[in-house]
Short mmCIF file of C-alpha atoms and ligand atoms in Angstrom, two decimals:
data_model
loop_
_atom_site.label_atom_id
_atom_site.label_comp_id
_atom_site.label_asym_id
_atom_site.label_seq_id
_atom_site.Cartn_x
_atom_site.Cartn_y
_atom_site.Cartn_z
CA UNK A 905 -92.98 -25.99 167.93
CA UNK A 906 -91.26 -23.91 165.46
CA UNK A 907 -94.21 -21.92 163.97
CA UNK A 908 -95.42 -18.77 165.37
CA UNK A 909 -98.95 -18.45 164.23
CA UNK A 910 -100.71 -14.79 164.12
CA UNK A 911 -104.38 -14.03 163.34
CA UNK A 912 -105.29 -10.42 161.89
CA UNK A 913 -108.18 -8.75 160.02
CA UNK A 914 -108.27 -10.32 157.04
CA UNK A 915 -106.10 -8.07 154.50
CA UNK A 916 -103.12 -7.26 156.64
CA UNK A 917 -101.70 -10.64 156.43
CA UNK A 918 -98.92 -8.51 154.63
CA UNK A 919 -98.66 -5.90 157.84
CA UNK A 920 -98.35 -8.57 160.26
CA UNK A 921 -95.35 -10.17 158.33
CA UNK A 922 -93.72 -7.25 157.58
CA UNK A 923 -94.02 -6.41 161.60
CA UNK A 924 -93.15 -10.03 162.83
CA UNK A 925 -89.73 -10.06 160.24
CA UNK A 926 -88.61 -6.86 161.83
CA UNK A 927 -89.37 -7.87 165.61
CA UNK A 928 -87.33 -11.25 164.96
CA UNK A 929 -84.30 -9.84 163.64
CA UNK A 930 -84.33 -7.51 166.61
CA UNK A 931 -84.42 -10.29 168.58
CA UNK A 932 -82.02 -12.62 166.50
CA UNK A 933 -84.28 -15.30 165.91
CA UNK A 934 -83.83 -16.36 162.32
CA UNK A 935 -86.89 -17.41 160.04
CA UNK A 936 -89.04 -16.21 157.68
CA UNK A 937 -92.45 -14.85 157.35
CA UNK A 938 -95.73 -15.88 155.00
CA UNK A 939 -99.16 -15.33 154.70
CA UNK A 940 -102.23 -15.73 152.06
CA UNK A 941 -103.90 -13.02 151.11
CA UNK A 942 -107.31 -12.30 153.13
CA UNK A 943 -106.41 -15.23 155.08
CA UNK A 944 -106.46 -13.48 158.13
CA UNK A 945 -103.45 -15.09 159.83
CA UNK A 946 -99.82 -15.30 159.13
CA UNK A 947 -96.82 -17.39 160.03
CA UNK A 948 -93.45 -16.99 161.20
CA UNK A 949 -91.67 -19.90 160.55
CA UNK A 950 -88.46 -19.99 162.66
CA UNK A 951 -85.14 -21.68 161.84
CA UNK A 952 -84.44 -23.06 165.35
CA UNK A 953 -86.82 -25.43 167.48
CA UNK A 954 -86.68 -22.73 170.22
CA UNK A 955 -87.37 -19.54 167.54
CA UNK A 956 -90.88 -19.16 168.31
CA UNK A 957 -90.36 -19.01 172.05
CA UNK A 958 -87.16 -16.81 172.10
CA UNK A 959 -89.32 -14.65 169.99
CA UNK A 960 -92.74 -14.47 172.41
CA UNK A 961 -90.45 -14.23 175.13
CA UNK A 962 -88.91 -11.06 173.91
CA UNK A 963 -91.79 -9.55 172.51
CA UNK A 964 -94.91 -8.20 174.16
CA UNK A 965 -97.96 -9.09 172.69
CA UNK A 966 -99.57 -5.70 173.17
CA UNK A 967 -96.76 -4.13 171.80
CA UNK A 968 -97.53 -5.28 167.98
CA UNK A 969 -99.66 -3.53 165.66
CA UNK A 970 -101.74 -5.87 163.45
CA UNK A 971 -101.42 -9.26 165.30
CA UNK A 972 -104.56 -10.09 167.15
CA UNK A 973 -103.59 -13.06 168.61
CA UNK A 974 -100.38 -15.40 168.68
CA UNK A 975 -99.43 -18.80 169.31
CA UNK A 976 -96.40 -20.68 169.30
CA UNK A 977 -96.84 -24.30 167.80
CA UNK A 978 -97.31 -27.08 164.90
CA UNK A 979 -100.09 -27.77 162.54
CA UNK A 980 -101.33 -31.43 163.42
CA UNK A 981 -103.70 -32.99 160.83
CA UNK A 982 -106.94 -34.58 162.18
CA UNK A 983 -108.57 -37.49 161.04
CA UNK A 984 -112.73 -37.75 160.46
CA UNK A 985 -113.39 -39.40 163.77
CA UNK A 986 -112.05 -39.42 166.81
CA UNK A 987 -110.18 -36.29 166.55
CA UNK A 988 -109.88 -36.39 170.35
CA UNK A 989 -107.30 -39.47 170.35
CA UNK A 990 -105.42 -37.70 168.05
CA UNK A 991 -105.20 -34.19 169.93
CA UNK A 992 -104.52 -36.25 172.99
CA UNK A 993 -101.11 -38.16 171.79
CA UNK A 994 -100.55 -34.82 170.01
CA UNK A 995 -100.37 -33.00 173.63
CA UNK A 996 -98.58 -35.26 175.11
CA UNK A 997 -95.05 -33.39 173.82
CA UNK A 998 -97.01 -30.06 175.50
CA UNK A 999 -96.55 -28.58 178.50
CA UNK A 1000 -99.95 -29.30 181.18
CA UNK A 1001 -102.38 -26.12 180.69
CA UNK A 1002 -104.07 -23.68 182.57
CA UNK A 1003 -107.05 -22.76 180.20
CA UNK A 1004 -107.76 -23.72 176.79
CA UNK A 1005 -109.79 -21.36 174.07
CA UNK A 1006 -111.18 -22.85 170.65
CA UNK A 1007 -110.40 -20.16 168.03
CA UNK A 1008 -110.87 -20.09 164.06
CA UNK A 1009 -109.10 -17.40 161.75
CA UNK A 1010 -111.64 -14.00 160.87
CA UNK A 1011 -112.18 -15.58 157.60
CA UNK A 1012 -115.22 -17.28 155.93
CA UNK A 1013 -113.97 -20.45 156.65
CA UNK A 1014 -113.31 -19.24 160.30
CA UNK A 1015 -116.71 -18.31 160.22
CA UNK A 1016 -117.81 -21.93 159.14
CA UNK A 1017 -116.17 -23.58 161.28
CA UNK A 1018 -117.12 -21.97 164.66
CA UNK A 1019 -119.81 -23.89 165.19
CA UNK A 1020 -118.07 -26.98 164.75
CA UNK A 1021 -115.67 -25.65 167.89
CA UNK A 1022 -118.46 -24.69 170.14
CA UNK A 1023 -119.78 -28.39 169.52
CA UNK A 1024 -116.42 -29.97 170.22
CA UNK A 1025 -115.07 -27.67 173.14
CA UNK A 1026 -116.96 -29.44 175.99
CA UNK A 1027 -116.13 -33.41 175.30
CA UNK A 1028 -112.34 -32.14 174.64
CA UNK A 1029 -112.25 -30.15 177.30
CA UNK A 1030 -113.26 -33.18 179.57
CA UNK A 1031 -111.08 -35.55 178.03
CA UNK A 1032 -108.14 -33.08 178.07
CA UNK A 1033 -109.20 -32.44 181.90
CA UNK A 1034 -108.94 -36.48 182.56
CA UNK A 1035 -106.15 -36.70 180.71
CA UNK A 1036 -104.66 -34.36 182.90
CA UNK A 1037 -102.99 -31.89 180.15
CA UNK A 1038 -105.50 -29.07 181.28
CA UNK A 1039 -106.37 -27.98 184.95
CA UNK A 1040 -107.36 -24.56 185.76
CA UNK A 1041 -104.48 -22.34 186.52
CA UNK A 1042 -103.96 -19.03 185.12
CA UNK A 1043 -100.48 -18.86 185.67
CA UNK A 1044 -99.57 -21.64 183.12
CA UNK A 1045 -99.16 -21.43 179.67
CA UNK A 1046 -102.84 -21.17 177.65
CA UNK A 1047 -103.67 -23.88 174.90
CA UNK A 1048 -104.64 -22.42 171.51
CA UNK A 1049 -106.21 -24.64 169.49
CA UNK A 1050 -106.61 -22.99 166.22
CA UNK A 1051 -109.22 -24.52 163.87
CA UNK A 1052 -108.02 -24.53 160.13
CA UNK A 1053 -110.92 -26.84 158.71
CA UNK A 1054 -112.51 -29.86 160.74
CA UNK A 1055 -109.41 -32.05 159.24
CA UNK A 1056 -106.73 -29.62 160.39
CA UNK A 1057 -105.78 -27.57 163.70
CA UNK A 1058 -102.42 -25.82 165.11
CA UNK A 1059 -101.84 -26.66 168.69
CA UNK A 1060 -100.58 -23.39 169.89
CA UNK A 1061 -99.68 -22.30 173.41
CA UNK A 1062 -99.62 -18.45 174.65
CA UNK A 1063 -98.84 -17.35 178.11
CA UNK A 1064 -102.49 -15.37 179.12
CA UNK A 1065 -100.30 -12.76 180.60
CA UNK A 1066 -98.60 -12.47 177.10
CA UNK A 1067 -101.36 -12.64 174.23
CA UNK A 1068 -104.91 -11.39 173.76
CA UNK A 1069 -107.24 -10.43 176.19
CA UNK A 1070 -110.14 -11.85 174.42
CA UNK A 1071 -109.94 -15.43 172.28
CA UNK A 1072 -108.99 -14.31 168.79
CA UNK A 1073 -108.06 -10.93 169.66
CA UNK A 1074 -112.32 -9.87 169.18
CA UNK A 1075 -113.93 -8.45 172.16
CA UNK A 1076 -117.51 -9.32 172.95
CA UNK A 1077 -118.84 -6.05 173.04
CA UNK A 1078 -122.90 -4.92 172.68
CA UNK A 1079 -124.02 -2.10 170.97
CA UNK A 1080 -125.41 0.37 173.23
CA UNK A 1081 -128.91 1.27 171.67
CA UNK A 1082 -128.63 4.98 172.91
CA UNK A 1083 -125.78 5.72 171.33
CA UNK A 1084 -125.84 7.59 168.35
CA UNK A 1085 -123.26 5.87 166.08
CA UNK A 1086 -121.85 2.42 165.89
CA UNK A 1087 -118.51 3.96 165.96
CA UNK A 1088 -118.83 3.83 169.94
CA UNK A 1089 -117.65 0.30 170.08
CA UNK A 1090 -114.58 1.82 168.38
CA UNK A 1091 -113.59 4.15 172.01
CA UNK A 1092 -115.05 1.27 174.21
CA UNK A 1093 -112.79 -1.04 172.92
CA UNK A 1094 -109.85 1.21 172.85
CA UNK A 1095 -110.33 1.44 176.72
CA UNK A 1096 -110.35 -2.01 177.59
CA UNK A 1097 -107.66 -2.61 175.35
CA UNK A 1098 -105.18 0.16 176.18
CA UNK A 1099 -106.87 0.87 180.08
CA UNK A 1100 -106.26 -2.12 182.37
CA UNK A 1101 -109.99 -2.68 183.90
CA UNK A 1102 -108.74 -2.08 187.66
CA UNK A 1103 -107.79 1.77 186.71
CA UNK A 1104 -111.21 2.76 185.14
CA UNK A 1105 -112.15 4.59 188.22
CA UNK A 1106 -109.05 7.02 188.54
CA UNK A 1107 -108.28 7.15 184.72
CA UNK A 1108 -111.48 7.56 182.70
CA UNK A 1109 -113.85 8.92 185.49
CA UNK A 1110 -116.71 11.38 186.41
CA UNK A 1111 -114.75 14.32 187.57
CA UNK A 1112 -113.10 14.66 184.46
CA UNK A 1113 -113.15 16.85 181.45
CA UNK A 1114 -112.69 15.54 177.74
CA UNK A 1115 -112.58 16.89 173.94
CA UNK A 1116 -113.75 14.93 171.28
CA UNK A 1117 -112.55 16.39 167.78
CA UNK A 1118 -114.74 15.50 164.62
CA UNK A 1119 -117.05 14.51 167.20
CA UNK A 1120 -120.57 14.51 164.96
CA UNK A 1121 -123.12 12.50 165.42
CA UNK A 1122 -121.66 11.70 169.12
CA UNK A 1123 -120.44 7.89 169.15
CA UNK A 1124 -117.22 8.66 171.04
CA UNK A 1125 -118.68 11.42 172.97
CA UNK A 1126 -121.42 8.65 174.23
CA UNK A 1127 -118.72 6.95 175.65
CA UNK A 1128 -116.97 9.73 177.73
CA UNK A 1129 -120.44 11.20 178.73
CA UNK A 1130 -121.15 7.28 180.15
CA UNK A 1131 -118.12 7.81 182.22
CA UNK A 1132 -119.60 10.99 183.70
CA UNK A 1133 -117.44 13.33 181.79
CA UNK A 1134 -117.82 17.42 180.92
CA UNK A 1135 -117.74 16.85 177.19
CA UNK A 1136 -116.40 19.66 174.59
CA UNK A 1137 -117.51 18.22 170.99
CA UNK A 1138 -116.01 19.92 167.89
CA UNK A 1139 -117.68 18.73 164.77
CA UNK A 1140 -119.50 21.14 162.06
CA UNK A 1141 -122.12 18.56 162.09
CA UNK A 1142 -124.79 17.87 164.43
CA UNK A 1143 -124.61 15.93 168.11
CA UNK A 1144 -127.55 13.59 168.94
CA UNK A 1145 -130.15 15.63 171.01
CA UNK A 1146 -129.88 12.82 173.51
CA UNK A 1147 -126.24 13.85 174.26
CA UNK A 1148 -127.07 17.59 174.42
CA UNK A 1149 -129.84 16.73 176.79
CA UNK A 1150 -127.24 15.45 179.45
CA UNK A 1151 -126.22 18.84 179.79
CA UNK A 1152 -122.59 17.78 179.63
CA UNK A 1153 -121.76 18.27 176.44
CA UNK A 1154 -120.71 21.55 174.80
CA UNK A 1155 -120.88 21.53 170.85
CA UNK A 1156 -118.27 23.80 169.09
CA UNK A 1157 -118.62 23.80 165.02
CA UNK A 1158 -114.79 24.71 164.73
CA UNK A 1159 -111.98 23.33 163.11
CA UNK A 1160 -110.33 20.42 165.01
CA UNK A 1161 -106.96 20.82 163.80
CA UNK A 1162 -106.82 24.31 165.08
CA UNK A 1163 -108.88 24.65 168.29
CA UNK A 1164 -107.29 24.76 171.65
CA UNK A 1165 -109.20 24.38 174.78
CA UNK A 1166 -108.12 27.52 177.18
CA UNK A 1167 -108.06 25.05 180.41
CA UNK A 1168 -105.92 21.53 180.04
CA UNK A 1169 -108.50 18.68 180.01
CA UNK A 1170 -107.86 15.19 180.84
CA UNK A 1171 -108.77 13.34 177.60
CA UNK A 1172 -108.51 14.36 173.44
CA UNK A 1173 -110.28 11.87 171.30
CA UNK A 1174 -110.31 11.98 167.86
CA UNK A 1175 -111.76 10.33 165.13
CA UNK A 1176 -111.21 13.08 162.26
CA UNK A 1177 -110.87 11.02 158.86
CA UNK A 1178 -107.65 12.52 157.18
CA UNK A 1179 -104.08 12.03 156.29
CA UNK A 1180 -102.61 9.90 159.17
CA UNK A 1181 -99.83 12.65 159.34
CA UNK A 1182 -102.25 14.95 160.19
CA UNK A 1183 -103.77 13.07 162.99
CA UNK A 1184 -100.12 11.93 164.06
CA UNK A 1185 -99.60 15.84 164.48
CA UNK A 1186 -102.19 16.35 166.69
CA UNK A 1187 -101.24 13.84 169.14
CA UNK A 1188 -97.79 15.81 169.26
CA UNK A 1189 -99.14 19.03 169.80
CA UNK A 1190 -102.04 17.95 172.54
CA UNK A 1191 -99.72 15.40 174.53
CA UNK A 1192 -96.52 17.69 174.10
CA UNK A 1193 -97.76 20.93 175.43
CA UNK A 1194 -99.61 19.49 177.72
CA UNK A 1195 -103.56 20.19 176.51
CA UNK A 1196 -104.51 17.19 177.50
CA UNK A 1197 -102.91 13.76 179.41
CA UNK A 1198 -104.16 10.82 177.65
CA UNK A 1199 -105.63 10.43 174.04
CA UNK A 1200 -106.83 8.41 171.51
CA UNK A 1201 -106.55 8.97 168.06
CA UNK A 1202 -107.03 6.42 164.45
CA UNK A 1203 -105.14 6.87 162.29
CA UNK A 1204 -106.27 6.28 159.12
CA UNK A 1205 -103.82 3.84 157.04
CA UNK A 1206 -102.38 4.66 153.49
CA UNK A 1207 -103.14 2.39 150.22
CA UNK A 1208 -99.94 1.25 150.41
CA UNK A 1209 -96.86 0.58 152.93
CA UNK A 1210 -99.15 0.88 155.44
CA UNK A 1211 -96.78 -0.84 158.42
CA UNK A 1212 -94.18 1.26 157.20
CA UNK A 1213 -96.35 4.11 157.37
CA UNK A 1214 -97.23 3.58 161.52
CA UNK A 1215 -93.81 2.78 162.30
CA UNK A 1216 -92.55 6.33 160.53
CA UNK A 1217 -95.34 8.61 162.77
CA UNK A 1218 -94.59 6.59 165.92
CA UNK A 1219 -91.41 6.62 165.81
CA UNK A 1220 -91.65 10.24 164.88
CA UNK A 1221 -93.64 11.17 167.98
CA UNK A 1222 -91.37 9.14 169.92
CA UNK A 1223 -88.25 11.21 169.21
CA UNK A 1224 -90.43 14.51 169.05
CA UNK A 1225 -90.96 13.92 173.02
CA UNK A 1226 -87.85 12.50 173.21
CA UNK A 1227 -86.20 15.44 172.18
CA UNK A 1228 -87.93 17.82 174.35
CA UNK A 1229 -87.70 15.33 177.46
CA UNK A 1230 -91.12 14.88 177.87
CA UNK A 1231 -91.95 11.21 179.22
CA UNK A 1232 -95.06 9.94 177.22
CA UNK A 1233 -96.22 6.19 176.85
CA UNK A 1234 -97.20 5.43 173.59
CA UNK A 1235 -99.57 2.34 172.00
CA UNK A 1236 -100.96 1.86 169.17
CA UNK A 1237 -103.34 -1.44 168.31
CA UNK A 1238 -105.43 -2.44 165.22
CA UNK A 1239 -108.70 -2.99 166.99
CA UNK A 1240 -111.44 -5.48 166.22
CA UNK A 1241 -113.67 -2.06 165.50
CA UNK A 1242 -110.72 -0.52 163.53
CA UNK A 1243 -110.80 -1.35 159.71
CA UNK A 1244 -108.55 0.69 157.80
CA UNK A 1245 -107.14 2.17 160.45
CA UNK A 1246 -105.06 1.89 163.63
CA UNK A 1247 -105.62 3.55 167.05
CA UNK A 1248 -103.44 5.40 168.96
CA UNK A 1249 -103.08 5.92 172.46
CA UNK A 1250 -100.79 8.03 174.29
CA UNK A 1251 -100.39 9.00 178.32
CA UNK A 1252 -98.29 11.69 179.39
CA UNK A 1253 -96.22 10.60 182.08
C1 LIG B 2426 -115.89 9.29 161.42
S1 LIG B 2426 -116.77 10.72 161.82
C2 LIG B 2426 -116.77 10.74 163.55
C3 LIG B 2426 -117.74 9.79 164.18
C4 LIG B 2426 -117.82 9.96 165.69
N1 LIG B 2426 -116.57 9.62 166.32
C5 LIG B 2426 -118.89 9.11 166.29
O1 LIG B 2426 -118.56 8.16 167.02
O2 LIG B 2426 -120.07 9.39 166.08
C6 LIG B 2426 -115.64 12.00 161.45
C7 LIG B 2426 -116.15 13.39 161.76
O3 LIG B 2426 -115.07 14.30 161.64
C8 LIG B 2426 -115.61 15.55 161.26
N2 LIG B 2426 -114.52 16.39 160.74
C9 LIG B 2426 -113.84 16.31 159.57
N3 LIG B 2426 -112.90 17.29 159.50
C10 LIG B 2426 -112.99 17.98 160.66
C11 LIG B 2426 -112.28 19.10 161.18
N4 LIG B 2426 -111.29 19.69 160.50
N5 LIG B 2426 -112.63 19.55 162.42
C12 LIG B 2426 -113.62 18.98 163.12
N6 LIG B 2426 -114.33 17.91 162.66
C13 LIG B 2426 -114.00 17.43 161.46
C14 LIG B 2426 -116.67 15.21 160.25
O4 LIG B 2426 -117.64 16.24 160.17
C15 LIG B 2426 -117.23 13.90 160.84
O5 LIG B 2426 -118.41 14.16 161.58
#
């Protein structure tokens, strides 16, 4: 179980490697990285038989950038029939599991090939269950089986507590029909990514106050109006008469980059399109004097050296709060909803 396997969007196969290679070597574990272009996965391929799990053991999942989801494991190949026989002897060298998920890379072949898995979960599920390598325990490690093609699989394991929330990192979420832009799903996903479920109530709730910069034509703003929030918008462009009608939005057509609300507010959104140093800089100024205490901001990635690019604006709003001792947490996720760009999210402290 030497290989670490991590799915992406398909594209950033380069991102993830160049991420994985720098969280090994701060961890020691020696191997290298790969990955096909628009293949939507990668590989880190570690030296050692124990490389893959020195590495997930040292790493937290939510932590890194472009992976979606990780597993540590081996490619097995699968014959025409009776693939079931095969997976079984496979899994006997693996630990007994707590859950299992079915999960194909965000390709076209991925796509393919789901409907193969949803065919095959249930009689491998029963014969892993009889079998006795999967009962239903949370607390032990999760089988991965990633689907390659119908003749080829990599029998991955992932502690839940330790990987995605969601099988391949995608969250099922449904377009709300009221709101006015699709972009929604983007700030819906960030919370249940970056807000654990049981804090909803106290962290995104209805007796707060929120500013949503480039806010036009109301997506985001949707989403902090669901939550029962007094909504400043600033956008030159228009807000959906629906939100306006709630009579908790206020619509400013000023500049983002230089309005300042005269009360703090709880929450800054922003989903400006511009240089990513530009957006980085907002984040400083809003979380660092104290304008708002959480935010979330994309950033939107460069042409080129994008994982480089990230790592230089976190790391430069890291020491920017560092340096005037203020205590801020600081994530930052490609989301399913994300496409050339990241999103941040930072909590003052
Ligand atoms: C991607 S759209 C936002 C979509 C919105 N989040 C939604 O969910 O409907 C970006 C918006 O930023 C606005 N924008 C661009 N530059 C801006 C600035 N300097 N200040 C305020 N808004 C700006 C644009 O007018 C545009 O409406």
């Amino acid at each position: 179980m030497n290989t670490l396997l991590l799915h992406c969007r398909p594209g950033f196969e380069g991102e993830v490697c160049a991420e994985i290679a720098e969280q090994a070597a701060r961890l020691s574990v020696a191997g290298y990285a790969k990955g096909k272009a628009n293949g939507a996965h990668a590989e880190f391929v570690c030296s050692e038989p124990d490389g893959a799990e020195r590495l997930m053991q040292g790493q937290r999942f939510n932590r890194l950038i472009f992976p979606r989801q990780w597993a540590r494991g081996d490619y097995l190949a699968l014959p025409e029939t009776d693939r079931i026989s095969v997976l079984l002897q496979a899994l006997a060298d693996y630990p007994q599991c707590g859950s299992l998920w079915l999960e194909v890379f965000d390709s076209n072949d991925g796509k393919e090939l789901s409907n193969f898995c949803k065919k095959f979960e249930a009689p491998l599920r029963k014969a892993l269950e009889k079998a006795g390598r999967l009962v239903d325990d949370p607390h032990k490690p999760r089988l991965l089986l990633t689907f390659k093609s119908g003749r080829e699989v990599f029998l991955g394991l992932a502690e839940p507590a330790n990987s995605a929330l969601w099988p391949m990192g995608i969250p099922r979420l449904k377009f709300p029909r009221e709101a006015p832009s699709r972009s929604t799903l983007k700030l819906e996903e960030a919370w249940h990514f970056f807000i654990p479920r049981e804090q909803w109530d106290t962290r995104i709730s209805d007796e707060m106050t929120g500013v949503d910069l480039g806010a036009s034509p109301g997506g985001w703003t949707y989403q902090l109006v669901k939550r029962g929030m007094l909504v400043t918008a600033i956008d030159n462009g228009p807000m959906a008469e629906s939100l306006m009608d709630t009579g908790l939005v206020t619509h400013l057509m000023v500049d983002g980059f230089t309005w300042k609300p005269k009360q703090p507010v709880d929450w800054m959104v922003c989903d400006i399109v511009e240089k990513p140093a530009r957006n980085a800089a907002l984040l400083e100024t809003w979380i660092g004097e104290g304008l708002c205490r959480e935010a979330v901001v994309n950033l939107k990635l460069p042409m080129k050296q994008r994982y480089a690019e990230v790592r230089k604006l976190l790391q430069r709003l890291e020491e920017s709060f560092a340096a005037r001792k203020i205590k801020v947490s600081i994530a930052c996720k490609q989301l399913y909803h994300d496409r050339e760009e990241v999103t941040c999210h930072l909590r003052r402290l």
